[in-house]
Amino acid sequence: MANYTYEHTPDRGATAYVLAYLGTAGAVLLLMMLVGLLMRLEQAQIIGMGANWFYELMTLHGAGMVGIAGIAGAAVMWHFLRQYVDLSPGIFMANLALFLVGVVMIIGSIVFGHFHAAWTFLYPMPSKSMGMWSQEAAALFMGGLLVIGVGFLLLHLDIARAIIARYGNFARALGWPQLFGHDDGNAPPPTVVASTMVTIVNIVGLVVGASILTMMLVNLYMPGFDIDPMLAKGMIYFFGHVFINATIYMAVIAVYEILPRYTQRPWKSNKVFLASWTASTLMVMFIFPHHLLMDFAFPQWMLIMGHVIGYLNTVPILMVTGYGALMIVFRSGVRWDMASRLLFLSLFGWAAGAMPAFIDGTITVNYVMHNTLWVPGHFHTYLLLGMVAMVFGFMYYLGRPTQHAPDSWLDRAAFWGFSTGALGFTLSFLYAGKESVARRYAVHLPEWLPYDRIGSFCAALVIASALLFVGRFFSRLGAAGRDYPRAPLAQGAAA
Amino acid sequence: MMQEIAWQLSLVLMTLVAFGFGFVAINSGVREEDYTPLQKRAYRIRSKLFWTLVAVLGPVMIYTLLDLPYGATRAGNKAGPAQVVEATGHQWRWELSRDRVVKDQPVEFRVTSADINHGFGIYDADMHLVAQTQAMPGYTNTIRHTFTADGTYRILCMEYCGIAHHNMMAEIKVGSL
């Protein structure tokens, strides 16, 4: 086994580009959280906006959250990856510009065109609105998604170029020589391995997504250009699954890079780590049929594959990344501040969310829980309590005024507000799913309202906390751009 | 009930994860400078955890594949020929070839859609989901289900289909014809 020791790496501040990404992410995230709260309040019958508004906001919330998760994840990845490879700031900013163009198109289609076919735009719903929206509104929405997708594709192609220029090929960047041969301790760092995985899966996912969007845009104006609904559904879920999962794999780079600085312990790419990332590369792409378990006409072997990979997929999350975080924190003397707390919490959220997720991927369970509130229950656990907590942890880390700056009581209170609020929010979804509450209903039955009301209260708590997190980040933008050591030395660590 | 098992199991597993993170957080304050022995012990524990996970989840993963809702086996051991219900989803209503069936005799729901994707969810009198499949244009998905209790069952749409998605309901009466 190679000998792994901690090596201190210089702490670079964020470039203006990364700050632009994070600023956009923070603002849009808060806005989309508010939209989510409005939806829960409507379901709880505390407010009365009506079904039309509800489904429009639902479409906005889905598209907005998936997009902004991509932007936030890309900011984390780009910030750390540029330590190792030569990335193009121009392409990075082009992606943000295209994202903003896409957002304007999507908002236009929803606000002015009343488009509300959900962010999953399942074929042929966008073209069959029963007079609720025009073809132009549908085209604007799908065009907006396409523009955003093209931006991300450009970004990933640039990352692929940079990785190949430095490491020769993807196999080396994934550490295959060390994985399948002698581990000489010189495998690429976790950031490079994770970025390579994300680049591979997202390029494939985005091409598939762009293809189905293009096909549906053609179909919109040329109905004779017929698309098989099953093929369309498979392509949409392939793209959607890969893209949203890739956001977590991008954001977790913050954990790989920052927690070692707090614990002064290494997080290196050993054989187990490399094996898990190679396995995840394949599993993220082949797991998508677990979204189609209730499509009985889908090839049965693919549905069983989705079921099996759903179980296997929990292993790298639990045994490698989750367990890895526990290892380097245990008896490390880590100083708990907002950044280290949020990053540690994020791995709990990811690992905990994987539990109801793989259970939902069990075919016999899915038979009675698919498209109930169980589904937003598990994905909000690993996205809100996992991915979003990683991003907030990264924001706090960048904005630390000095190495030893203490957190205020308000920040600490917000951390606990966020943790308990997010947990209560997700559990209210999961419990409602257990009670068979159907997903994506503007109007709930009277017996479902208690879960909606608890969920609304918890969501408000999450938003209040997130408001402080994002506000704090904006107030520390100056510090976030400077190069200086941010992580405090662990208690008792040799200087 | 499957939902209850899923809920209880999730709570147990999430609590175990929380316990692991809580334990480490509590034991993070005093530093052990030499990481190598800690690392070796942690790897040994991880190996045990991994094999425990394989030993527990592996059989569960396989066992749950034995009763899939896709084939003719489910409800096939019940007496009598299947009662066939042709179900077609429309924006925003269900068209059923019959709305009364007999209990303890298999029912075969042949589900499709006339327009866009819908979800055919069968809820019992207590509003718990007992079976579902997707209703997709151009395809027919077949559910085989045997009702074991009399009562009025509701069909809810389980795939978002537009402005009146939440109102897309129908009823099936189970009892003597």
XYZ file of C-alpha atoms in Angstrom:
672
model
C 0.000 0.000 0.000
C 1.278 3.445 -0.835
C 2.125 5.685 2.093
C -0.321 8.586 2.248
C 0.558 11.644 4.291
C -1.105 15.018 4.511
C 0.472 17.696 2.375
C -0.590 21.249 2.881
C -1.760 22.947 -0.296
C -1.970 26.725 -0.702
C -5.422 28.135 -0.092
C -6.461 30.152 -3.099
C -9.318 32.621 -3.058
C -12.146 32.343 -5.542
C -11.867 34.108 -8.867
C -14.491 36.673 -9.828
C -15.945 34.027 -12.151
C -16.497 31.568 -9.318
C -17.979 34.320 -7.175
C -20.351 35.229 -10.032
C -21.461 31.596 -10.142
C -21.920 31.373 -6.390
C -23.700 34.733 -6.193
C -26.113 33.629 -8.916
C -26.547 30.266 -7.196
C -27.264 31.839 -3.806
C -29.835 34.286 -5.173
C -31.659 31.776 -7.386
C -31.553 29.114 -4.692
C -33.280 31.416 -2.208
C -35.871 32.378 -4.805
C -36.586 28.750 -5.703
C -36.803 27.848 -2.003
C -39.460 30.533 -1.616
C -41.313 29.081 -4.596
C -41.135 25.669 -2.939
C -42.523 27.110 0.285
C -45.434 28.666 -1.624
C -46.223 25.243 -3.084
C -46.241 23.601 0.345
C -48.382 26.431 1.767
C -50.847 25.916 -1.082
C -51.013 22.178 -0.435
C -51.459 22.909 3.279
C -54.354 25.208 2.323
C -52.761 28.086 4.212
C -52.776 30.195 1.048
C -54.950 29.898 -2.056
C -53.176 30.622 -5.320
C -55.046 28.057 -7.434
C -53.946 25.077 -9.480
C -52.772 27.091 -12.458
C -50.242 29.066 -10.424
C -49.275 25.977 -8.436
C -48.299 23.972 -11.498
C -46.516 26.933 -13.053
C -44.499 27.410 -9.864
C -43.877 23.664 -9.695
C -42.402 23.772 -13.198
C -40.279 26.785 -12.269
C -39.123 25.212 -8.986
C -38.044 21.978 -10.682
C -36.226 23.584 -13.600
C -34.731 26.309 -11.401
C -33.447 23.971 -8.709
C -31.912 21.480 -11.122
C -30.248 24.286 -13.083
C -28.925 26.119 -10.058
C -27.654 22.905 -8.505
C -25.673 22.462 -11.721
C -24.306 26.010 -11.502
C -23.361 25.681 -7.818
C -21.764 22.278 -8.355
C -19.823 23.571 -11.354
C -18.517 26.489 -9.244
C -17.137 24.110 -6.612
C -15.595 21.804 -9.204
C -14.063 24.585 -11.316
C -12.605 26.363 -8.273
C -10.691 23.330 -7.058
C -9.972 21.664 -10.390
C -8.058 24.686 -11.679
C -5.381 23.871 -9.081
C -4.521 20.820 -11.192
C -5.474 21.559 -14.804
C -5.614 24.596 -17.052
C -9.257 25.574 -17.481
C -10.675 28.268 -19.728
C -12.333 31.165 -17.835
C -13.970 32.253 -21.098
C -15.835 28.975 -21.496
C -16.702 28.992 -17.803
C -18.317 32.411 -18.140
C -19.969 31.479 -21.443
C -21.751 28.718 -19.552
C -23.031 31.198 -16.972
C -24.149 33.590 -19.712
C -25.992 30.802 -21.556
C -27.502 29.704 -18.265
C -28.892 33.186 -17.660
C -30.274 33.338 -21.206
C -31.926 29.968 -20.642
C -33.359 31.120 -17.322
C -34.899 34.185 -18.966
C -36.442 31.953 -21.659
C -37.827 29.530 -19.056
C -39.233 32.298 -16.868
C -40.762 33.894 -19.966
C -42.420 30.645 -21.005
C -43.909 30.161 -17.537
C -44.824 33.709 -16.511
C -46.019 34.987 -19.889
C -46.807 31.732 -21.692
C -48.225 29.881 -18.657
C -46.263 26.767 -19.567
C -46.580 24.157 -16.801
C -45.656 20.698 -18.080
C -43.179 20.215 -15.168
C -39.423 20.371 -15.578
C -39.444 16.758 -16.780
C -41.400 17.854 -19.927
C -42.570 14.273 -20.562
C -43.372 13.693 -24.210
C -45.964 14.417 -25.594
C -47.283 16.690 -22.850
C -45.602 19.932 -24.005
C -47.415 19.684 -27.333
C -50.750 18.605 -25.815
C -51.690 21.363 -23.429
C -55.475 21.287 -23.863
C -55.273 24.995 -24.639
C -53.439 25.856 -21.430
C -50.309 27.140 -23.181
C -49.196 27.833 -26.712
C -46.689 25.983 -28.857
C -44.447 29.034 -28.578
C -44.472 28.791 -24.771
C -43.521 25.109 -24.963
C -40.797 25.896 -27.499
C -39.459 28.696 -25.301
C -39.251 26.379 -22.273
C -37.598 23.514 -24.109
C -35.382 25.957 -25.990
C -34.335 27.443 -22.639
C -33.392 24.013 -21.315
C -31.510 23.336 -24.539
C -29.526 26.579 -24.236
C -28.622 25.734 -20.633
C -27.658 22.220 -21.684
C -25.435 23.513 -24.488
C -23.674 25.799 -21.987
C -22.938 22.907 -19.646
C -21.838 20.756 -22.563
C -19.314 23.428 -23.575
C -18.051 23.610 -19.995
C -17.617 19.850 -19.746
C -15.893 19.677 -23.121
C -13.426 22.286 -21.894
C -12.883 20.338 -18.686
C -12.380 17.176 -20.740
C -9.818 18.997 -22.878
C -7.958 20.255 -19.815
C -7.943 16.857 -18.085
C -6.739 15.055 -21.203
C -4.047 17.698 -21.753
C -2.704 17.088 -18.228
C -3.282 13.351 -17.740
C -3.344 11.990 -21.295
C -6.711 10.279 -21.174
C -9.719 9.656 -18.962
C -8.446 6.260 -17.831
C -5.360 7.820 -16.265
C -7.430 10.667 -14.797
C -9.656 8.051 -13.154
C -6.515 6.422 -11.737
C -6.854 3.164 -13.641
C -3.094 2.460 -13.704
C -3.125 2.562 -9.882
C -6.489 0.803 -9.626
C -5.663 -2.120 -11.871
C -1.905 -2.154 -11.309
C 0.532 -1.214 -8.577
C -0.650 1.625 -6.364
C 2.413 3.847 -6.364
C 0.581 6.607 -4.494
C 0.629 8.820 -7.570
C -3.012 8.503 -8.623
C -4.657 11.807 -9.525
C -6.116 13.668 -6.542
C -9.794 13.097 -5.608
C -10.790 16.377 -7.256
C -9.459 15.228 -10.628
C -10.984 11.752 -10.291
C -14.386 13.182 -9.372
C -14.245 15.827 -12.112
C -13.366 13.179 -14.691
C -16.300 11.043 -13.639
C -18.663 14.022 -13.800
C -17.307 15.069 -17.176
C -17.796 11.622 -18.688
C -21.339 11.113 -17.421
C -22.494 14.663 -18.036
C -21.225 14.782 -21.615
C -23.202 11.619 -22.361
C -26.219 12.807 -20.366
C -26.286 16.266 -21.917
C -26.003 14.921 -25.463
C -28.933 12.594 -24.787
C -30.905 15.441 -23.183
C -30.169 17.834 -26.027
C -31.161 15.150 -28.530
C -34.586 14.525 -27.033
C -35.194 18.259 -26.608
C -34.339 18.816 -30.258
C -36.559 15.924 -31.326
C -39.438 17.324 -29.288
C -38.921 20.817 -30.680
C -39.142 19.409 -34.198
C -42.238 17.421 -33.214
C -43.832 20.571 -31.831
C -43.931 22.181 -35.265
C -43.978 19.003 -37.378
C -46.359 16.583 -35.603
C -45.722 14.042 -38.352
C -42.239 13.628 -36.873
C -43.475 11.128 -34.316
C -41.443 10.060 -31.289
C -41.893 6.838 -29.372
C -43.127 7.950 -25.912
C -41.176 5.183 -24.175
C -37.951 6.152 -25.934
C -38.580 9.797 -25.057
C -39.228 8.944 -21.422
C -36.093 6.832 -21.204
C -33.962 9.606 -22.740
C -35.459 12.286 -20.475
C -34.884 10.276 -17.321
C -31.409 9.267 -18.415
C -30.470 12.916 -18.891
C -32.306 14.098 -15.780
C -30.894 11.425 -13.508
C -27.318 11.867 -14.683
C -27.412 15.664 -14.535
C -28.889 16.020 -11.050
C -26.676 13.300 -9.604
C -23.616 14.895 -11.172
C -24.331 18.043 -9.155
C -23.670 16.080 -5.946
C -20.527 14.518 -7.385
C -19.282 18.009 -8.275
C -20.169 19.555 -4.908
C -18.593 16.754 -2.884
C -15.220 17.979 -4.170
C -15.565 20.719 -1.530
C -15.562 17.999 1.130
C -12.541 16.235 -0.385
C -10.593 19.489 -0.510
C -11.672 21.310 2.626
C -12.097 18.679 5.356
C -8.431 17.556 5.045
C -7.367 21.159 5.653
C -9.386 21.232 8.884
C -8.144 17.871 10.117
C -4.636 18.013 8.643
C -5.203 14.503 7.423
C -5.023 13.294 3.838
C -7.931 12.294 1.634
C -6.072 10.486 -1.084
C -7.037 8.423 -4.084
C -6.286 4.895 -2.926
C -7.511 1.734 -4.652
C -10.864 1.629 -2.853
C -11.507 5.276 -3.643
C -10.602 4.806 -7.309
C -12.683 1.650 -7.595
C -15.706 3.392 -6.136
C -15.466 6.326 -8.546
C -15.051 4.060 -11.555
C -18.024 2.035 -10.354
C -20.038 5.227 -9.819
C -19.205 6.370 -13.356
C -20.903 3.271 -14.718
C -23.697 3.050 -12.158
C -24.858 6.644 -12.577
C -25.374 5.951 -16.270
C -27.019 2.547 -15.965
C -29.262 3.125 -12.968
C -31.785 5.348 -14.782
C -34.387 2.561 -15.402
C -35.230 2.812 -11.699
C -37.296 5.842 -12.747
C -39.253 3.592 -15.110
C -40.076 0.689 -12.803
C -43.799 1.288 -13.259
C -43.507 1.232 -17.055
C -44.224 -2.465 -17.339
C -43.687 -2.405 -21.099
C -40.053 -1.348 -20.657
C -37.592 -4.238 -21.178
C -37.763 -6.215 -17.943
C -34.026 -6.875 -17.781
C -33.438 -3.115 -17.709
C -35.921 -2.662 -14.876
C -34.188 -5.395 -12.879
C -30.866 -3.721 -13.681
C -32.256 -0.475 -12.205
C -33.332 -2.338 -9.068
C -29.950 -4.058 -8.618
C -27.815 -0.971 -9.316
C -29.978 0.981 -6.871
C -28.671 -1.286 -4.120
C -25.076 -1.317 -5.382
C -25.006 2.464 -5.729
C -25.320 2.960 -1.976
C -21.994 1.228 -1.357
C -19.636 3.974 -2.657
C -21.694 6.669 -0.951
C -21.702 4.937 2.418
C -18.449 3.010 2.409
C -16.123 5.392 0.630
C -17.169 9.029 0.845
C -19.347 8.903 3.972
C -17.001 6.570 5.818
C -13.964 8.489 4.540
C -15.274 11.667 6.156
C -15.811 9.837 9.436
C -12.255 8.491 9.275
C -10.494 11.786 8.864
C -12.642 13.570 11.437
C -12.450 10.875 14.161
C -9.996 12.006 16.873
C -8.657 14.681 14.557
C -9.080 17.682 16.846
C -11.058 19.375 14.069
C -12.309 22.833 14.961
C -16.000 23.049 14.293
C -16.967 26.212 12.511
C -19.737 26.871 9.999
C -17.778 25.475 7.063
C -16.660 22.251 8.727
C -20.076 21.738 10.339
C -21.958 22.179 7.075
C -19.586 19.935 5.139
C -19.828 17.204 7.755
C -23.611 17.578 7.839
C -23.723 17.361 4.046
C -22.217 13.884 4.046
C -24.748 12.793 6.633
C -27.517 14.181 4.395
C -26.182 12.391 1.337
C -25.735 9.062 3.123
C -29.053 9.295 4.992
C -30.951 10.248 1.819
C -29.533 7.223 0.026
C -31.491 4.957 2.423
C -35.089 5.799 1.432
C -33.812 6.202 -2.147
C -32.578 2.635 -2.594
C -35.668 1.355 -0.797
C -37.808 3.233 -3.333
C -35.761 1.627 -6.097
C -36.933 -1.812 -4.950
C -39.522 -2.825 -7.537
C -42.077 -4.212 -5.080
C -41.810 -1.070 -2.946
C -41.992 1.184 -5.978
C -45.249 -0.548 -6.911
C -46.955 1.215 -3.989
C -44.714 4.257 -3.496
C -43.767 5.521 -6.946
C -44.803 9.129 -7.491
C -45.954 9.550 -3.930
C -44.329 12.210 -1.746
C -41.775 9.548 -0.775
C -39.855 10.548 -3.915
C -39.361 14.264 -3.097
C -38.752 13.006 0.450
C -35.611 11.124 -0.468
C -34.278 13.459 -3.118
C -34.674 16.512 -0.890
C -32.701 14.652 1.786
C -29.614 14.154 -0.335
C -29.968 17.363 -2.307
C -30.994 19.863 0.386
C -29.299 18.286 3.394
C -26.488 16.947 1.198
C -25.617 18.856 -1.963
C -26.893 22.289 -0.872
C -25.172 21.941 2.517
C -21.916 21.238 0.644
C -22.345 24.485 -1.299
C -23.166 26.486 1.831
C -20.123 24.965 3.545
C -17.990 26.018 0.577
C -19.433 29.547 0.721
C -18.647 29.834 4.427
C -15.166 28.493 3.824
C -14.385 31.022 1.106
C -15.748 33.875 3.203
C -13.919 33.132 6.460
C -12.530 36.544 7.472
C -9.436 35.052 9.163
C -8.116 31.622 10.050
C -9.354 31.914 13.626
C -12.458 34.040 13.185
C -15.219 32.737 15.464
C -18.766 32.257 14.197
C -21.486 34.397 15.659
C -24.279 32.846 17.712
C -26.645 33.761 14.882
C -24.732 31.609 12.395
C -24.650 28.711 14.818
C -28.381 29.087 15.423
C -28.941 29.154 11.664
C -26.925 25.939 11.296
C -29.189 24.148 13.742
C -32.242 25.781 12.177
C -31.157 24.533 8.774
C -30.339 21.030 10.024
C -33.540 20.476 11.970
C -35.680 22.325 9.417
C -34.310 20.303 6.509
C -34.673 17.033 8.391
C -38.227 17.867 9.455
C -39.052 18.990 5.929
C -37.807 15.792 4.332
C -39.343 13.539 6.981
C -42.718 15.227 6.454
C -42.452 14.281 2.770
C -41.358 10.740 3.567
C -44.123 10.209 6.101
C -46.687 11.574 3.646
C -45.298 9.154 1.057
C -45.763 6.319 3.491
C -49.380 7.481 3.782
C -49.672 7.294 -0.044
C -49.992 11.043 -0.641
C -49.638 11.460 -4.391
C -46.870 13.668 -5.710
C -47.443 16.856 -7.735
C -50.980 17.525 -6.542
C -52.035 21.162 -6.271
C -54.942 20.221 -4.037
C -54.577 17.786 -1.170
C -57.222 15.757 0.599
C -58.110 16.948 4.117
C -56.397 13.960 5.748
C -53.108 14.894 4.055
C -52.961 18.466 5.368
C -51.121 17.864 8.685
C -47.988 16.664 6.839
C -48.176 19.686 4.530
C -48.404 22.059 7.480
C -45.446 20.511 9.291
C -43.529 20.566 5.997
C -44.375 24.245 5.461
C -43.160 25.211 8.924
C -39.903 23.319 8.433
C -39.423 24.826 4.966
C -39.788 28.327 6.449
C -37.096 27.458 8.998
C -34.783 26.258 6.224
C -35.339 29.444 4.229
C -34.699 31.714 7.214
C -31.405 29.890 7.828
C -30.452 29.886 4.145
C -31.148 33.607 3.976
C -28.518 34.167 6.647
C -26.042 31.805 4.939
C -26.372 33.546 1.587
C -26.441 37.014 3.143
C -23.241 36.209 5.024
C -21.605 35.059 1.798
C -22.526 38.274 -0.015
C -21.199 40.340 2.887
C -17.851 38.504 2.659
C -17.276 38.598 -1.074
C -14.073 40.607 -0.594
C -12.521 37.979 1.676
C -13.704 35.169 -0.594
C -11.473 36.404 -3.399
C -8.243 36.635 -1.400
C -5.471 34.028 -1.097
C -4.839 33.169 2.566
C -5.074 30.115 4.830
C -8.674 29.748 5.933
C -8.869 26.455 7.785
C -7.908 26.688 11.454
C -5.260 24.240 12.640
C -6.791 21.202 14.362
C -6.551 21.177 18.151
C -3.310 19.550 19.214
C -1.983 19.301 15.664
C 1.716 19.797 15.059
C 2.067 23.197 13.375
C -48.019 -3.266 4.503
C -45.106 -2.461 2.211
C -45.234 1.277 2.941
C -44.918 0.675 6.670
C -41.896 -1.596 6.140
C -40.245 0.990 3.887
C -40.821 3.735 6.454
C -39.578 1.717 9.444
C -36.554 0.426 7.568
C -35.651 3.906 6.349
C -35.903 5.308 9.856
C -33.694 2.560 11.255
C -31.052 2.973 8.548
C -31.091 6.777 8.706
C -30.765 6.580 12.490
C -27.789 4.235 12.152
C -26.143 6.713 9.772
C -26.917 9.545 12.219
C -25.457 7.487 15.048
C -22.220 6.985 13.084
C -21.860 10.692 12.330
C -22.857 11.660 15.885
C -20.364 9.224 17.399
C -17.531 10.600 15.289
C -18.506 14.224 15.949
C -18.469 13.585 19.699
C -15.085 11.885 19.396
C -13.493 14.502 17.187
C -12.188 16.883 19.865
C -8.988 15.234 21.102
C -6.446 14.642 18.378
C -4.515 11.456 17.829
C -1.506 12.729 15.927
C -0.434 9.449 14.380
C -3.096 8.773 11.787
C -1.672 5.512 10.428
C -2.842 3.153 13.213
C -6.263 4.827 13.232
C -6.452 4.425 9.485
C -5.557 0.727 9.628
C -8.176 0.054 12.294
C -10.773 2.033 10.344
C -10.047 0.009 7.191
C -10.526 -3.230 9.129
C -13.859 -1.983 10.484
C -14.851 -0.869 6.990
C -14.194 -4.329 5.596
C -16.473 -5.817 8.243
C -19.148 -3.217 7.583
C -18.911 -3.848 3.858
C -19.413 -7.594 4.217
C -22.236 -7.027 6.709
C -23.875 -4.761 4.149
C -23.422 -7.399 1.448
C -24.753 -10.145 3.736
C -27.854 -8.144 4.695
C -28.720 -6.203 1.557
C -27.727 -8.889 -0.952
C -30.431 -11.387 0.062
C -32.987 -8.555 0.400
C -32.150 -7.358 -3.100
C -32.633 -10.859 -4.515
C -35.646 -11.812 -2.382
C -37.565 -8.711 -3.449
C -37.096 -9.733 -7.073
C -39.107 -12.904 -6.541
C -42.521 -11.223 -6.611
C -42.400 -8.734 -9.458
C -45.640 -7.090 -10.576
C -44.779 -7.516 -14.263
C -45.586 -11.147 -15.020
C -48.712 -13.247 -14.829
C -47.634 -14.837 -11.541
C -49.024 -12.147 -9.265
C -52.589 -13.011 -8.286
C -52.309 -16.000 -10.600
C -52.782 -18.528 -7.826
C -56.230 -17.166 -6.999
C -59.264 -19.078 -8.148
C -61.320 -18.217 -11.190
C -60.612 -16.487 -14.485
C -59.353 -12.911 -14.476
C -61.903 -10.111 -14.597
C -60.629 -7.803 -17.307
C -60.853 -4.025 -16.936
C -59.730 -1.921 -19.879
C -58.508 1.414 -18.489
C -57.656 4.411 -20.646
C -56.315 7.710 -19.355
C -57.453 10.971 -20.898
C -56.728 14.563 -19.946
C -58.318 14.544 -17.314
C -60.499 11.483 -16.723
C -60.335 7.712 -16.616
C -62.318 5.592 -19.021
C -62.967 2.138 -17.520
C -64.651 -0.736 -19.328
C -66.306 -1.728 -16.041
C -66.390 -0.241 -12.564
C -67.465 -3.279 -10.528
C -65.414 -6.374 -9.789
C -65.681 -9.342 -7.467
C -63.299 -9.816 -4.552
C -60.987 -12.836 -4.201
C -60.917 -13.231 -7.955
C -58.032 -11.844 -10.008
C -58.595 -8.602 -11.862
C -56.552 -7.745 -14.909
C -56.280 -4.014 -15.546
C -55.095 -3.284 -19.075
C -53.906 0.281 -18.826
C -53.109 2.697 -21.614
C -53.507 6.366 -22.490
C -55.282 8.192 -25.263
C -53.101 11.301 -25.091
C -50.150 11.785 -22.720
C -48.514 9.972 -19.799
C -50.739 9.282 -16.789
C -50.315 6.980 -13.807
C -52.964 4.435 -12.857
C -52.953 4.186 -9.045
C -55.445 2.014 -7.161
C -56.246 3.316 -3.652
C -58.164 1.316 -1.060
C -60.982 2.679 1.100
C -58.401 4.046 3.574
C -56.676 5.906 0.736
C -53.596 3.720 0.716
C -52.035 2.877 -2.601
C -52.297 -0.850 -3.310
C -51.077 -1.072 -6.909
C -50.070 1.142 -9.816
C -48.677 1.278 -13.311
C -48.017 3.974 -15.861
C -50.573 4.762 -18.559
C -48.641 5.578 -21.690
C -49.842 6.325 -25.208
C -49.041 3.485 -27.587
C -48.389 0.942 -24.846
C -50.548 -1.255 -22.624
C -49.326 -2.043 -19.114
C -51.144 -4.838 -17.339
C -51.695 -5.010 -13.573
C -52.959 -8.239 -12.087
C -54.461 -7.639 -8.689
C -56.810 -9.582 -6.438
C -58.972 -7.509 -4.123
C -59.478 -9.231 -0.797
C -61.902 -6.759 0.788
C -65.193 -5.282 -0.328
C -65.455 -1.542 -0.679
C -65.054 1.417 -2.950
C -61.564 1.781 -4.377
C -60.385 4.951 -6.048
C -58.212 5.377 -9.112
C -55.909 8.393 -8.857
C -53.554 9.733 -11.498
C -49.953 9.098 -10.456
C -48.163 10.926 -13.286
C -48.419 14.682 -13.622
C -50.613 15.455 -16.622
C -51.644 19.106 -16.355
C -53.970 21.528 -14.664
C -56.556 18.983 -13.446
C -54.116 16.186 -12.632
C -55.254 16.134 -8.993
C -58.900 15.828 -10.040
C -58.371 12.853 -12.320
C -60.126 10.260 -10.187
C -62.463 7.321 -10.776
C -64.049 4.657 -8.572
C -64.156 0.888 -8.669
C -66.579 -1.004 -6.474
C -65.450 -4.356 -5.142
C -68.203 -6.687 -3.971
C -70.837 -9.018 -5.334
C -72.042 -8.210 -8.818
